[in-house]
């Protein structure tokens, strides 16, 4: 399915933040459906790409500098690019049920995201307990929640 076939909807709340949301979940998207030339609304605050077949984070997402919530859950991601550090306003990063591997996670770059409050890596079977402990110790910030598979959010 090509992205052009999708209906892009954005919703704006009446508060002064002007929240914009784009939900592309459950669209059977693959990497080639999200080309580098794709343009996303530049002031997007919430992006849901969950439940697709994405194996790498599309470059256009890394240009969403105002993004606060990014849901990449239930895809086929093995890692995240170092450019994730460009998403300085990111508060919630959900990467539940992918194929993440510790060696493909840019921990220093993730640690630089000072606004990040929730990093959900649950149910990534390649991330064993030792890997999760390393992630927690490297990314430790007082306000950062990194749930375990038994931790409710």
Short mmCIF file of N, CA and C in Angstrom, two decimals:
data_model
loop_
_atom_site.label_atom_id
_atom_site.label_comp_id
_atom_site.label_asym_id
_atom_site.label_seq_id
_atom_site.Cartn_x
_atom_site.Cartn_y
_atom_site.Cartn_z
N UNK A 1 0.85 -1.17 0.00
CA UNK A 1 0.00 0.00 0.00
C UNK A 1 0.89 1.23 0.00
N UNK A 2 0.63 2.13 -0.88
CA UNK A 2 1.39 3.37 -0.92
C UNK A 2 0.77 4.39 0.00
N UNK A 3 1.61 5.22 0.58
CA UNK A 3 1.13 6.21 1.53
C UNK A 3 0.13 7.17 0.90
N UNK A 4 0.26 7.43 -0.38
CA UNK A 4 -0.67 8.34 -1.05
C UNK A 4 -2.10 7.82 -0.99
N UNK A 5 -2.28 6.53 -0.84
CA UNK A 5 -3.61 5.95 -0.79
C UNK A 5 -4.29 6.15 0.56
N UNK A 6 -3.51 6.52 1.57
CA UNK A 6 -4.07 6.67 2.90
C UNK A 6 -4.73 8.03 3.07
N UNK A 7 -5.74 8.06 3.86
CA UNK A 7 -6.37 9.33 4.20
C UNK A 7 -5.63 9.90 5.39
N UNK A 8 -5.04 11.06 5.20
CA UNK A 8 -4.31 11.71 6.28
C UNK A 8 -5.26 12.63 7.01
N UNK A 9 -5.40 12.38 8.30
CA UNK A 9 -6.28 13.23 9.10
C UNK A 9 -5.46 13.84 10.21
N UNK A 10 -5.75 15.07 10.51
CA UNK A 10 -5.13 15.70 11.67
C UNK A 10 -6.24 16.33 12.47
N UNK A 11 -6.07 16.28 13.77
CA UNK A 11 -7.08 16.86 14.64
C UNK A 11 -6.42 17.95 15.46
N UNK A 12 -7.12 19.02 15.65
CA UNK A 12 -6.59 20.13 16.43
C UNK A 12 -7.51 20.37 17.61
N UNK A 13 -6.91 20.39 18.80
CA UNK A 13 -7.69 20.72 20.00
C UNK A 13 -7.85 22.22 20.07
N UNK A 14 -8.78 22.68 20.86
CA UNK A 14 -9.01 24.11 21.00
C UNK A 14 -8.01 24.77 21.94
N UNK A 15 -7.16 24.01 22.62
CA UNK A 15 -6.18 24.64 23.49
C UNK A 15 -5.07 25.26 22.65
N UNK A 16 -4.24 26.06 23.30
CA UNK A 16 -3.24 26.81 22.55
C UNK A 16 -2.12 25.95 21.98
N UNK A 17 -2.00 24.69 22.39
CA UNK A 17 -0.93 23.86 21.87
C UNK A 17 -1.18 23.41 20.43
N UNK A 18 -2.45 23.42 19.98
CA UNK A 18 -2.76 23.02 18.61
C UNK A 18 -2.28 21.62 18.28
N UNK A 19 -2.63 20.64 19.09
CA UNK A 19 -2.15 19.27 18.93
C UNK A 19 -2.55 18.73 17.56
N UNK A 20 -1.58 18.18 16.86
CA UNK A 20 -1.84 17.52 15.58
C UNK A 20 -1.46 16.05 15.72
N UNK A 21 -2.34 15.19 15.25
CA UNK A 21 -2.16 13.75 15.39
C UNK A 21 -2.31 13.08 14.03
N UNK A 22 -1.43 12.14 13.77
CA UNK A 22 -1.52 11.36 12.54
C UNK A 22 -1.47 9.89 12.93
N UNK A 23 -2.53 9.16 12.59
CA UNK A 23 -2.62 7.74 12.92
C UNK A 23 -2.52 6.92 11.64
N UNK A 24 -1.37 6.28 11.47
CA UNK A 24 -1.15 5.40 10.33
C UNK A 24 -1.01 3.95 10.80
N UNK A 25 -1.63 3.64 11.92
CA UNK A 25 -1.56 2.28 12.45
C UNK A 25 -2.41 1.33 11.61
N UNK A 26 -2.04 0.06 11.65
CA UNK A 26 -2.80 -1.02 11.00
C UNK A 26 -3.04 -0.76 9.51
N UNK A 27 -2.04 -0.25 8.82
CA UNK A 27 -2.18 0.04 7.39
C UNK A 27 -1.34 -0.90 6.52
N UNK A 28 -0.71 -1.89 7.14
CA UNK A 28 0.15 -2.83 6.42
C UNK A 28 1.26 -2.09 5.66
N UNK A 29 1.79 -1.05 6.30
CA UNK A 29 2.87 -0.27 5.69
C UNK A 29 4.19 -1.02 5.77
N UNK A 30 4.96 -0.93 4.70
CA UNK A 30 6.32 -1.48 4.63
C UNK A 30 7.28 -0.31 4.43
N UNK A 31 8.56 -0.58 4.53
CA UNK A 31 9.56 0.49 4.40
C UNK A 31 9.42 1.25 3.09
N UNK A 32 9.15 0.55 2.00
CA UNK A 32 9.06 1.23 0.70
C UNK A 32 7.78 2.07 0.56
N UNK A 33 6.86 1.93 1.50
CA UNK A 33 5.66 2.78 1.51
C UNK A 33 5.94 4.13 2.17
N UNK A 34 7.10 4.24 2.80
CA UNK A 34 7.46 5.45 3.53
C UNK A 34 8.78 6.00 2.98
N UNK A 35 8.78 6.51 1.76
CA UNK A 35 10.03 6.94 1.12
C UNK A 35 10.61 8.19 1.76
N UNK A 36 11.91 8.42 1.53
CA UNK A 36 12.58 9.60 2.07
C UNK A 36 11.94 10.88 1.56
N UNK A 37 11.31 10.83 0.41
CA UNK A 37 10.69 12.02 -0.17
C UNK A 37 9.32 12.34 0.44
N UNK A 38 8.82 11.44 1.28
CA UNK A 38 7.51 11.63 1.90
C UNK A 38 7.53 12.88 2.78
N UNK A 39 6.46 13.65 2.71
CA UNK A 39 6.33 14.85 3.53
C UNK A 39 5.24 14.62 4.57
N UNK A 40 5.62 14.84 5.81
CA UNK A 40 4.66 14.75 6.92
C UNK A 40 4.40 16.17 7.42
N UNK A 41 3.24 16.41 8.02
CA UNK A 41 2.97 17.74 8.56
C UNK A 41 4.09 18.15 9.54
N UNK A 42 4.77 19.27 9.30
CA UNK A 42 5.95 19.62 10.09
C UNK A 42 5.68 19.90 11.57
N UNK A 43 4.46 20.27 11.92
CA UNK A 43 4.14 20.57 13.32
C UNK A 43 3.46 19.40 14.02
N UNK A 44 3.61 18.22 13.48
CA UNK A 44 3.00 17.03 14.05
C UNK A 44 3.51 16.79 15.47
N UNK A 45 2.59 16.50 16.38
CA UNK A 45 2.96 16.24 17.77
C UNK A 45 2.82 14.77 18.14
N UNK A 46 1.93 14.05 17.46
CA UNK A 46 1.71 12.64 17.76
C UNK A 46 1.66 11.86 16.46
N UNK A 47 2.44 10.79 16.40
CA UNK A 47 2.47 9.94 15.21
C UNK A 47 2.36 8.49 15.65
N UNK A 48 1.38 7.80 15.09
CA UNK A 48 1.17 6.39 15.40
C UNK A 48 1.45 5.57 14.14
N UNK A 49 2.54 4.82 14.17
CA UNK A 49 2.90 3.91 13.07
C UNK A 49 2.83 2.46 13.55
N UNK A 50 2.09 2.20 14.59
CA UNK A 50 2.04 0.86 15.17
C UNK A 50 1.30 -0.12 14.25
N UNK A 51 1.60 -1.41 14.49
CA UNK A 51 0.93 -2.52 13.79
C UNK A 51 1.07 -2.45 12.28
N UNK A 52 2.32 -2.22 11.84
CA UNK A 52 2.65 -2.25 10.42
C UNK A 52 3.78 -3.24 10.21
N UNK A 53 4.49 -3.12 9.12
CA UNK A 53 5.61 -4.02 8.82
C UNK A 53 6.88 -3.22 8.56
N UNK A 54 7.11 -2.23 9.38
CA UNK A 54 8.25 -1.34 9.22
C UNK A 54 9.48 -1.98 9.87
N UNK A 55 10.60 -1.98 9.15
CA UNK A 55 11.83 -2.55 9.69
C UNK A 55 12.86 -1.49 10.09
N UNK A 56 12.67 -0.25 9.62
CA UNK A 56 13.56 0.84 10.03
C UNK A 56 12.75 2.14 10.10
N UNK A 57 13.16 3.00 11.00
CA UNK A 57 12.45 4.27 11.18
C UNK A 57 12.62 5.14 9.95
N UNK A 58 11.53 5.55 9.33
CA UNK A 58 11.62 6.36 8.11
C UNK A 58 12.27 7.72 8.38
N UNK A 59 13.13 8.16 7.47
CA UNK A 59 13.81 9.46 7.62
C UNK A 59 12.87 10.63 7.82
N UNK A 60 11.73 10.70 7.11
CA UNK A 60 10.85 11.86 7.33
C UNK A 60 10.37 12.00 8.78
N UNK A 61 10.28 10.89 9.50
CA UNK A 61 9.87 10.96 10.90
C UNK A 61 10.93 11.69 11.72
N UNK A 62 12.18 11.51 11.34
CA UNK A 62 13.28 12.13 12.08
C UNK A 62 13.36 13.64 11.86
N UNK A 63 12.51 14.15 11.00
CA UNK A 63 12.46 15.59 10.75
C UNK A 63 11.27 16.25 11.45
N UNK A 64 10.58 15.50 12.26
CA UNK A 64 9.42 16.01 13.00
C UNK A 64 9.88 16.55 14.35
N UNK A 65 10.48 17.72 14.33
CA UNK A 65 11.16 18.27 15.51
C UNK A 65 10.21 18.61 16.66
N UNK A 66 8.92 18.74 16.39
CA UNK A 66 7.96 19.07 17.44
C UNK A 66 7.30 17.82 18.02
N UNK A 67 7.61 16.66 17.45
CA UNK A 67 6.96 15.41 17.84
C UNK A 67 7.14 15.13 19.33
N UNK A 68 6.02 14.80 19.99
CA UNK A 68 6.05 14.48 21.42
C UNK A 68 5.79 13.00 21.68
N UNK A 69 4.97 12.38 20.83
CA UNK A 69 4.61 10.97 21.03
C UNK A 69 4.82 10.22 19.72
N UNK A 70 5.60 9.17 19.80
CA UNK A 70 5.86 8.33 18.63
C UNK A 70 5.61 6.88 19.02
N UNK A 71 4.65 6.26 18.32
CA UNK A 71 4.31 4.86 18.59
C UNK A 71 4.75 4.01 17.41
N UNK A 72 5.75 3.17 17.65
CA UNK A 72 6.29 2.26 16.65
C UNK A 72 6.03 0.81 17.05
N UNK A 73 5.11 0.58 17.93
CA UNK A 73 4.84 -0.75 18.47
C UNK A 73 4.36 -1.72 17.40
N UNK A 74 4.70 -2.98 17.60
CA UNK A 74 4.25 -4.09 16.76
C UNK A 74 4.61 -3.91 15.30
N UNK A 75 5.89 -3.64 15.08
CA UNK A 75 6.47 -3.61 13.74
C UNK A 75 7.57 -4.66 13.72
N UNK A 76 8.54 -4.49 12.88
CA UNK A 76 9.66 -5.44 12.79
C UNK A 76 10.99 -4.72 12.94
N UNK A 77 11.01 -3.70 13.78
CA UNK A 77 12.23 -2.93 14.00
C UNK A 77 13.27 -3.75 14.76
N UNK A 78 14.52 -3.67 14.31
CA UNK A 78 15.61 -4.32 15.03
C UNK A 78 16.40 -3.30 15.84
N UNK A 79 16.26 -2.03 15.48
CA UNK A 79 16.97 -0.98 16.19
C UNK A 79 16.38 0.37 15.85
N UNK A 80 17.04 1.39 16.34
CA UNK A 80 16.67 2.77 16.06
C UNK A 80 17.90 3.50 15.53
N UNK A 81 17.71 4.49 14.66
CA UNK A 81 18.87 5.19 14.13
C UNK A 81 19.41 6.22 15.13
N UNK A 82 20.69 6.54 15.06
CA UNK A 82 21.26 7.55 15.95
C UNK A 82 20.58 8.91 15.80
N UNK A 83 19.99 9.15 14.64
CA UNK A 83 19.32 10.43 14.39
C UNK A 83 18.07 10.62 15.25
N UNK A 84 17.71 9.61 16.02
CA UNK A 84 16.58 9.75 16.95
C UNK A 84 16.81 10.94 17.88
N UNK A 85 18.08 11.30 18.09
CA UNK A 85 18.44 12.42 18.95
C UNK A 85 17.87 13.75 18.44
N UNK A 86 17.50 13.81 17.16
CA UNK A 86 16.95 15.03 16.59
C UNK A 86 15.55 15.33 17.11
N UNK A 87 14.88 14.35 17.67
CA UNK A 87 13.51 14.51 18.17
C UNK A 87 13.56 15.01 19.61
N UNK A 88 14.09 16.20 19.79
CA UNK A 88 14.37 16.79 21.11
C UNK A 88 13.13 16.96 21.99
N UNK A 89 11.95 17.07 21.40
CA UNK A 89 10.73 17.27 22.18
C UNK A 89 10.00 15.97 22.49
N UNK A 90 10.58 14.85 22.09
CA UNK A 90 9.92 13.56 22.28
C UNK A 90 9.74 13.27 23.77
N UNK A 91 8.50 12.96 24.14
CA UNK A 91 8.17 12.64 25.53
C UNK A 91 7.85 11.16 25.72
N UNK A 92 7.26 10.55 24.69
CA UNK A 92 6.90 9.14 24.76
C UNK A 92 7.36 8.43 23.50
N UNK A 93 8.14 7.38 23.70
CA UNK A 93 8.59 6.55 22.59
C UNK A 93 8.17 5.12 22.90
N UNK A 94 7.23 4.63 22.11
CA UNK A 94 6.66 3.30 22.31
C UNK A 94 7.18 2.38 21.21
N UNK A 95 7.95 1.38 21.61
CA UNK A 95 8.53 0.44 20.64
C UNK A 95 8.28 -0.98 21.16
N UNK A 96 7.06 -1.21 21.59
CA UNK A 96 6.64 -2.49 22.16
C UNK A 96 6.54 -3.55 21.05
N UNK A 97 6.92 -4.79 21.37
CA UNK A 97 6.74 -5.94 20.48
C UNK A 97 7.34 -5.74 19.10
N UNK A 98 8.63 -5.48 19.08
CA UNK A 98 9.40 -5.45 17.84
C UNK A 98 10.48 -6.52 17.95
N UNK A 99 11.55 -6.37 17.21
CA UNK A 99 12.68 -7.31 17.27
C UNK A 99 13.95 -6.58 17.69
N UNK A 100 13.82 -5.65 18.64
CA UNK A 100 14.94 -4.81 19.03
C UNK A 100 16.09 -5.61 19.61
N UNK A 101 17.30 -5.15 19.28
CA UNK A 101 18.53 -5.73 19.81
C UNK A 101 19.33 -4.62 20.46
N UNK A 102 19.94 -4.91 21.58
CA UNK A 102 20.68 -3.91 22.33
C UNK A 102 21.75 -3.22 21.47
N UNK A 103 22.48 -3.99 20.69
CA UNK A 103 23.58 -3.41 19.90
C UNK A 103 23.08 -2.46 18.80
N UNK A 104 21.79 -2.48 18.51
CA UNK A 104 21.22 -1.60 17.49
C UNK A 104 20.41 -0.45 18.09
N UNK A 105 20.56 -0.25 19.40
CA UNK A 105 19.88 0.86 20.06
C UNK A 105 20.93 1.93 20.39
N UNK A 106 20.76 3.15 19.91
CA UNK A 106 21.72 4.22 20.18
C UNK A 106 21.48 4.81 21.58
N UNK A 107 22.05 4.16 22.59
CA UNK A 107 21.74 4.54 23.97
C UNK A 107 22.14 5.97 24.30
N UNK A 108 23.31 6.40 23.86
CA UNK A 108 23.74 7.77 24.16
C UNK A 108 22.78 8.79 23.54
N UNK A 109 22.33 8.51 22.33
CA UNK A 109 21.41 9.41 21.66
C UNK A 109 20.05 9.43 22.37
N UNK A 110 19.60 8.26 22.80
CA UNK A 110 18.35 8.21 23.55
C UNK A 110 18.49 8.95 24.88
N UNK A 111 19.66 8.83 25.50
CA UNK A 111 19.90 9.52 26.77
C UNK A 111 19.88 11.04 26.59
N UNK A 112 20.16 11.51 25.39
CA UNK A 112 20.18 12.96 25.15
C UNK A 112 18.77 13.56 25.02
N UNK A 113 17.76 12.71 24.95
CA UNK A 113 16.38 13.19 24.83
C UNK A 113 15.86 13.57 26.22
N UNK A 114 16.14 14.79 26.62
CA UNK A 114 15.86 15.22 28.00
C UNK A 114 14.37 15.32 28.33
N UNK A 115 13.51 15.41 27.34
CA UNK A 115 12.07 15.49 27.57
C UNK A 115 11.41 14.11 27.68
N UNK A 116 12.16 13.07 27.35
CA UNK A 116 11.59 11.71 27.31
C UNK A 116 11.15 11.27 28.70
N UNK A 117 9.87 10.94 28.83
CA UNK A 117 9.29 10.48 30.10
C UNK A 117 8.93 9.00 30.07
N UNK A 118 8.69 8.47 28.87
CA UNK A 118 8.30 7.06 28.74
C UNK A 118 9.03 6.45 27.56
N UNK A 119 9.78 5.41 27.84
CA UNK A 119 10.42 4.60 26.81
C UNK A 119 9.94 3.18 27.03
N UNK A 120 9.01 2.75 26.20
CA UNK A 120 8.40 1.43 26.38
C UNK A 120 9.00 0.44 25.38
N UNK A 121 9.81 -0.46 25.90
CA UNK A 121 10.49 -1.48 25.10
C UNK A 121 9.99 -2.88 25.44
N UNK A 122 8.86 -2.97 26.08
CA UNK A 122 8.37 -4.28 26.52
C UNK A 122 8.14 -5.23 25.34
N UNK A 123 8.26 -6.50 25.64
CA UNK A 123 7.95 -7.60 24.72
C UNK A 123 8.83 -7.60 23.47
N UNK A 124 10.05 -7.15 23.62
CA UNK A 124 11.08 -7.33 22.59
C UNK A 124 11.92 -8.50 23.06
N UNK A 125 11.64 -9.68 22.52
CA UNK A 125 12.22 -10.90 23.07
C UNK A 125 13.74 -10.95 22.98
N UNK A 126 14.35 -10.18 22.09
CA UNK A 126 15.81 -10.15 21.98
C UNK A 126 16.45 -9.31 23.08
N UNK A 127 15.65 -8.49 23.76
CA UNK A 127 16.17 -7.68 24.87
C UNK A 127 15.97 -8.46 26.17
N UNK A 128 16.99 -9.15 26.56
CA UNK A 128 16.93 -9.95 27.78
C UNK A 128 17.07 -9.05 29.01
N UNK A 129 16.95 -9.61 30.19
CA UNK A 129 17.00 -8.85 31.44
C UNK A 129 18.29 -8.04 31.56
N UNK A 130 19.43 -8.62 31.19
CA UNK A 130 20.70 -7.90 31.26
C UNK A 130 20.73 -6.68 30.35
N UNK A 131 20.15 -6.83 29.18
CA UNK A 131 20.07 -5.71 28.23
C UNK A 131 19.18 -4.61 28.79
N UNK A 132 18.07 -4.97 29.39
CA UNK A 132 17.17 -3.97 29.96
C UNK A 132 17.84 -3.25 31.12
N UNK A 133 18.62 -3.95 31.92
CA UNK A 133 19.34 -3.30 33.02
C UNK A 133 20.37 -2.31 32.48
N UNK A 134 21.06 -2.67 31.40
CA UNK A 134 22.02 -1.75 30.80
C UNK A 134 21.31 -0.51 30.25
N UNK A 135 20.18 -0.72 29.60
CA UNK A 135 19.39 0.40 29.07
C UNK A 135 18.97 1.32 30.21
N UNK A 136 18.44 0.75 31.28
CA UNK A 136 18.00 1.56 32.41
C UNK A 136 19.15 2.35 33.03
N UNK A 137 20.30 1.71 33.20
CA UNK A 137 21.43 2.42 33.84
C UNK A 137 22.00 3.49 32.92
N UNK A 138 22.03 3.26 31.62
CA UNK A 138 22.56 4.24 30.67
C UNK A 138 21.62 5.42 30.51
N UNK A 139 20.34 5.16 30.50
CA UNK A 139 19.35 6.21 30.25
C UNK A 139 18.77 6.83 31.52
N UNK A 140 19.30 6.46 32.66
CA UNK A 140 18.67 6.87 33.90
C UNK A 140 18.47 8.38 33.96
N UNK A 141 17.22 8.77 34.19
CA UNK A 141 16.81 10.14 34.47
C UNK A 141 15.68 10.02 35.49
N UNK A 142 15.58 10.97 36.39
CA UNK A 142 14.55 10.84 37.44
C UNK A 142 13.13 10.71 36.92
N UNK A 143 12.83 11.35 35.79
CA UNK A 143 11.44 11.34 35.31
C UNK A 143 11.21 10.34 34.18
N UNK A 144 12.17 9.48 33.88
CA UNK A 144 12.02 8.54 32.77
C UNK A 144 11.51 7.19 33.26
N UNK A 145 10.38 6.77 32.69
CA UNK A 145 9.78 5.48 33.01
C UNK A 145 10.12 4.50 31.88
N UNK A 146 10.79 3.39 32.25
CA UNK A 146 11.09 2.32 31.30
C UNK A 146 10.44 1.06 31.87
N UNK A 147 9.20 0.78 31.49
CA UNK A 147 8.48 -0.35 32.08
C UNK A 147 9.08 -1.70 31.72
N UNK A 148 8.91 -2.66 32.61
CA UNK A 148 9.26 -4.03 32.32
C UNK A 148 7.99 -4.74 31.86
N UNK A 149 8.11 -5.96 31.45
CA UNK A 149 6.93 -6.68 30.93
C UNK A 149 5.85 -6.84 31.98
N UNK A 150 6.19 -6.67 33.25
CA UNK A 150 5.19 -6.81 34.30
C UNK A 150 4.78 -5.46 34.90
N UNK A 151 5.35 -4.37 34.38
CA UNK A 151 5.05 -3.05 34.92
C UNK A 151 3.89 -2.41 34.17
N UNK A 152 2.82 -2.05 34.86
CA UNK A 152 1.78 -1.29 34.16
C UNK A 152 2.26 0.13 33.92
N UNK A 153 1.81 0.73 32.84
CA UNK A 153 2.24 2.11 32.57
C UNK A 153 1.32 3.09 33.24
#
